[in-house]
Amino acid sequence: MLRLRRLQPRSLRARLVLGATLLATSAVLLCQAAGLVVLHTWLTDQVDGRLSRFQPVAEWDRDVVDGRTAQGTSDTDSNGLPSDYRVYFYDSAGHRMAESLGGDEGGAGPRLPSSESALGLRDGRPVTFAAVDGGSDWRVIARSGSDGTRVVVALPLEEVDEATVRMLWFSLAVGVAVAVGVILFGSLVVRMGLRPLAGVERTARRIADGELELCVPDRHGVTEVGHLSRALNTMLDRLRTALHRAEASEQRLRRFLADAGHELRTPLTSLQGFAELLVQEPEMSLERRQEAQQLIVRNADRMSRLVESLSQLARLGEVPVTRWQPVDLLSLVADGIAAVAVRHPGRSIGLGALADPEDDARVNELDVVEAVGDPHQLAQILSNLLTNACVHTPTGTHIQVRVGTFRVRPHGPGTTGAGRTSANAPLMPGTRVCAVEVADDGAGLAESHARRVFERFYRADAAERAAAAGSGLGLAIAAGAAEANGGRLELEARPGEGCTFRLLLPYQPAVAAAAAPASHTCV
């Protein structure tokens, strides 16, 4: 078994050529064998026909035998028999007579038994007998005479055997020629047919060696190699996408860890410094001691809020929303505005209805707008958006909050477009959504800053980073909460035209038509 396995060809080209050779040669040999059998049977039937047509008369046969005995000659012309026939006689008692007609007395002939009972022949049915001299067989047929004698006529199968042997050698020669031709031409055809596959193999090896940007050439249409090339290219595209995503995720993780370390290092350094100051100077004045303690508390509170924000981001990415329930966005927005107005009493924040993008001239009535989600997370999103607008815009900037519903249109709100940024996936056009917009008429954001506002720890510039008390996680938390609730948070910003943050949530038909004032302002 081991030797057979070693003899098996290992390459696909050799296997194809070997298989084609075996199949073609086997088919030719089978056809030749069938033709050989048909030829042998047909020639034998011809001999049987000659035997059937040769019917000597018993009395005439007897006269011929008696004449031949008296003359003691074997002249075939005198008794009228063809030279290849042999005629033998059995008397009425069933004994074979010594006299025979045709050929020489001592020549070749069939090996016939001496008694008629052992002959086993039926009238008119030819049977094959072996030759006396071991040569070609004989075809024998028996006839019954009128006087009870049996006449046996025989013909040699020498010509049949010769024709069969010649046909056999011819078949073998054809089989060998076919095998050689299939090996030669089959190798050429298989090599040409596998040339595109060899190209795919070479490209795959180059990709395996590190050239990941290569693609398998697809120039073969609807062939199997073409299907394989397209499948490999699809797989390579997905692998490259996965690698790029993994690399980008790794880069974001490294940047996040660096930013988190930087944000934590500052309050930790302050805590350590003021704590060492209190320990090293126990006789410090009461005023300085209180100042140091206040700074310690302030930095500890900053660290606590930062850790809580990081923990919340982790929970948003891992734990799905479990408290799905109808939420009245109008009431939620009104409560958020009231809470922010207390912390920022000098701000002007208005509440109004959202214009329908399908018809800018038509404004939705300010009514109950009911979405589905976690009310606490949605309240936090609105709080973050309002706080962000109050903190990062100059005093006197007007903030307008709008609530309504509309259907997403191609290239409209909820989809990707010029001047629109989001950390969440775009919505399908035609989707009915509930929307909350927080817009201001401030200076707006440059495109370079607008693209990164939803990144963790990102703030517009270094001066603001140094001065602001925030950690730069508010918008990242809001975007994560929006995605956890099946929605999208996006920003539309242009320099000099202010910023508009838009929260889009799955639409839920209102179950109650609670009336609300058209607009109000918190000062």
Short mmCIF file of C-alpha atoms in Angstrom, two decimals, residues 98-273:
data_model
loop_
_atom_site.label_atom_id
_atom_site.label_comp_id
_atom_site.label_asym_id
_atom_site.label_seq_id
_atom_site.Cartn_x
_atom_site.Cartn_y
_atom_site.Cartn_z
CA ALA A 98 -12.83 -45.44 -41.40
CA GLU A 99 -13.69 -43.81 -44.68
CA SER A 100 -13.93 -40.00 -44.91
CA LEU A 101 -14.19 -37.46 -47.66
CA GLY A 102 -12.14 -34.29 -48.17
CA GLY A 103 -8.44 -33.57 -47.56
CA ASP A 104 -5.80 -36.20 -46.92
CA GLU A 105 -6.55 -39.28 -44.89
CA GLY A 106 -3.77 -38.50 -42.47
CA GLY A 107 -4.34 -34.74 -42.56
CA ALA A 108 -5.73 -32.48 -39.89
CA GLY A 109 -9.33 -32.77 -38.83
CA PRO A 110 -11.63 -32.60 -35.83
CA ARG A 111 -11.12 -34.92 -32.90
CA LEU A 112 -14.30 -37.02 -33.21
CA PRO A 113 -15.23 -39.94 -30.92
CA SER A 114 -15.43 -43.49 -32.36
CA SER A 115 -19.08 -44.05 -31.38
CA GLU A 116 -22.06 -42.01 -32.47
CA SER A 117 -23.52 -41.97 -28.94
CA ALA A 118 -20.47 -40.13 -27.63
CA LEU A 119 -20.71 -37.60 -30.44
CA GLY A 120 -23.57 -35.69 -28.78
CA LEU A 121 -24.62 -33.84 -31.91
CA ARG A 122 -28.13 -32.85 -32.87
CA ASP A 123 -29.13 -32.62 -36.47
CA GLY A 124 -28.57 -29.13 -37.91
CA ARG A 125 -26.85 -27.63 -34.82
CA PRO A 126 -23.14 -26.84 -35.30
CA VAL A 127 -20.71 -27.59 -32.47
CA THR A 128 -17.02 -26.74 -32.08
CA PHE A 129 -14.48 -29.60 -31.77
CA ALA A 130 -10.77 -29.50 -31.13
CA ALA A 131 -8.38 -30.44 -33.90
CA VAL A 132 -6.49 -33.69 -33.99
CA ASP A 133 -3.12 -31.96 -34.47
CA GLY A 134 -3.79 -29.29 -31.78
CA GLY A 135 -4.28 -26.53 -34.34
CA SER A 136 -7.35 -24.42 -34.95
CA ASP A 137 -10.72 -25.77 -33.85
CA TRP A 138 -13.28 -27.22 -36.21
CA ARG A 139 -16.91 -26.48 -36.61
CA VAL A 140 -18.95 -29.69 -36.93
CA ILE A 141 -22.55 -30.42 -37.95
CA ALA A 142 -24.37 -33.80 -38.16
CA ARG A 143 -26.99 -35.09 -40.59
CA SER A 144 -28.95 -38.35 -40.58
CA GLY A 145 -29.06 -40.55 -43.69
CA SER A 146 -32.07 -42.54 -44.97
CA ASP A 147 -30.45 -45.87 -44.17
CA GLY A 148 -29.78 -45.02 -40.50
CA THR A 149 -26.26 -43.74 -41.05
CA ARG A 150 -24.98 -40.43 -39.64
CA VAL A 151 -23.04 -38.00 -41.79
CA VAL A 152 -20.76 -35.50 -40.01
CA VAL A 153 -19.50 -32.47 -41.97
CA ALA A 154 -16.69 -30.28 -40.56
CA LEU A 155 -15.06 -26.98 -41.50
CA PRO A 156 -11.88 -25.54 -39.96
CA LEU A 157 -11.94 -22.24 -37.96
CA GLU A 158 -8.38 -21.39 -38.98
CA GLU A 159 -9.38 -18.30 -40.97
CA VAL A 160 -11.66 -17.17 -38.15
CA ASP A 161 -8.83 -17.48 -35.65
CA GLU A 162 -6.37 -15.70 -37.91
CA ALA A 163 -8.78 -12.80 -38.45
CA THR A 164 -9.45 -12.61 -34.71
CA VAL A 165 -5.74 -12.59 -33.83
CA ARG A 166 -5.04 -9.86 -36.37
CA MET A 167 -7.90 -7.82 -35.00
CA LEU A 168 -6.57 -8.33 -31.48
CA TRP A 169 -3.09 -7.04 -32.37
CA PHE A 170 -4.66 -4.13 -34.22
CA SER A 171 -6.72 -3.27 -31.15
CA LEU A 172 -3.67 -3.38 -28.91
CA ALA A 173 -1.75 -1.16 -31.31
CA VAL A 174 -4.63 1.34 -31.41
CA GLY A 175 -4.83 1.30 -27.59
CA VAL A 176 -1.11 2.01 -27.25
CA ALA A 177 -1.32 4.80 -29.85
CA VAL A 178 -4.29 6.35 -28.07
CA ALA A 179 -2.51 6.19 -24.69
CA VAL A 180 0.60 7.86 -26.10
CA GLY A 181 -1.48 10.50 -27.89
CA VAL A 182 -3.52 11.28 -24.79
CA ILE A 183 -0.36 11.59 -22.70
CA LEU A 184 1.28 13.96 -25.18
CA PHE A 185 -1.66 16.08 -26.23
CA GLY A 186 -3.42 15.75 -22.86
CA SER A 187 -0.39 17.21 -21.09
CA LEU A 188 -0.44 20.18 -23.45
CA VAL A 189 -4.18 20.74 -23.08
CA VAL A 190 -4.12 20.36 -19.29
CA ARG A 191 -1.14 22.70 -19.02
CA MET A 192 -2.94 25.35 -21.06
CA GLY A 193 -6.17 24.82 -19.14
CA LEU A 194 -4.45 25.13 -15.76
CA ARG A 195 -2.42 28.20 -16.74
CA PRO A 196 -5.00 30.62 -15.18
CA LEU A 197 -5.02 28.49 -12.02
CA ALA A 198 -1.23 28.67 -11.93
CA GLY A 199 -1.55 32.47 -12.08
CA VAL A 200 -3.95 32.39 -9.14
CA GLU A 201 -1.46 30.21 -7.27
CA ARG A 202 1.41 32.62 -7.90
CA THR A 203 -0.67 35.57 -6.75
CA ALA A 204 -1.76 33.69 -3.63
CA ARG A 205 1.86 32.94 -2.78
CA ARG A 206 2.80 36.61 -3.15
CA ILE A 207 -0.09 37.57 -0.88
CA ALA A 208 1.00 34.93 1.65
CA ASP A 209 4.51 36.45 1.53
CA GLY A 210 3.14 39.79 2.66
CA GLU A 211 1.86 41.65 -0.41
CA LEU A 212 -1.61 42.05 1.09
CA GLU A 213 -2.80 44.70 -1.37
CA LEU A 214 -2.66 42.38 -4.38
CA CYS A 215 -5.79 40.98 -6.02
CA VAL A 216 -6.22 37.77 -7.97
CA PRO A 217 -6.60 38.56 -11.71
CA ASP A 218 -10.15 37.93 -12.88
CA ARG A 219 -10.05 37.58 -16.66
CA HIS A 220 -11.84 34.29 -17.18
CA GLY A 221 -15.52 35.19 -17.26
CA VAL A 222 -17.88 32.48 -16.07
CA THR A 223 -15.30 29.69 -15.86
CA GLU A 224 -14.50 27.87 -12.63
CA VAL A 225 -11.21 29.77 -12.37
CA GLY A 226 -13.15 33.02 -12.71
CA HIS A 227 -15.51 32.00 -9.90
CA LEU A 228 -12.50 31.03 -7.76
CA SER A 229 -10.78 34.35 -8.48
CA ARG A 230 -13.85 36.37 -7.52
CA ALA A 231 -14.33 34.32 -4.35
CA LEU A 232 -10.67 34.82 -3.39
CA ASN A 233 -10.87 38.56 -4.10
CA THR A 234 -14.00 38.84 -1.94
CA MET A 235 -12.25 36.95 0.85
CA LEU A 236 -9.16 39.13 0.51
CA ASP A 237 -11.27 42.31 0.63
CA ARG A 238 -12.93 41.14 3.82
CA LEU A 239 -9.60 40.14 5.35
CA ARG A 240 -8.07 43.49 4.45
CA THR A 241 -11.09 45.28 5.87
CA ALA A 242 -10.86 43.24 9.06
CA LEU A 243 -7.12 43.95 9.34
CA HIS A 244 -7.63 47.66 8.79
CA ARG A 245 -10.41 47.69 11.36
CA ALA A 246 -8.24 45.81 13.83
CA GLU A 247 -5.36 48.21 13.20
CA ALA A 248 -7.62 51.24 13.56
CA SER A 249 -9.14 49.77 16.72
CA GLU A 250 -5.67 49.16 18.12
CA GLN A 251 -4.66 52.72 17.31
CA ARG A 252 -7.84 54.07 18.93
CA LEU A 253 -7.21 51.92 22.00
CA ARG A 254 -3.66 53.17 22.30
CA ARG A 255 -4.77 56.78 21.87
CA PHE A 256 -7.58 56.22 24.38
CA LEU A 257 -5.18 54.76 26.95
CA ALA A 258 -2.75 57.61 26.38
CA ASP A 259 -5.51 60.22 26.74
CA ALA A 260 -6.96 58.47 29.79
CA GLY A 261 -3.51 58.31 31.38
CA HIS A 262 -2.95 61.97 30.62
CA GLU A 263 -6.32 62.99 32.03
CA LEU A 264 -5.77 60.96 35.19
CA ARG A 265 -2.17 62.06 35.62
CA THR A 266 -3.06 65.71 36.20
CA PRO A 267 -5.47 65.23 39.15
CA LEU A 268 -3.28 62.47 40.57
CA THR A 269 -0.26 64.76 40.49
CA SER A 270 -2.27 67.50 42.20
CA LEU A 271 -3.55 65.11 44.85
CA GLN A 272 -0.06 63.80 45.53
CA GLY A 273 1.45 67.27 45.66
#
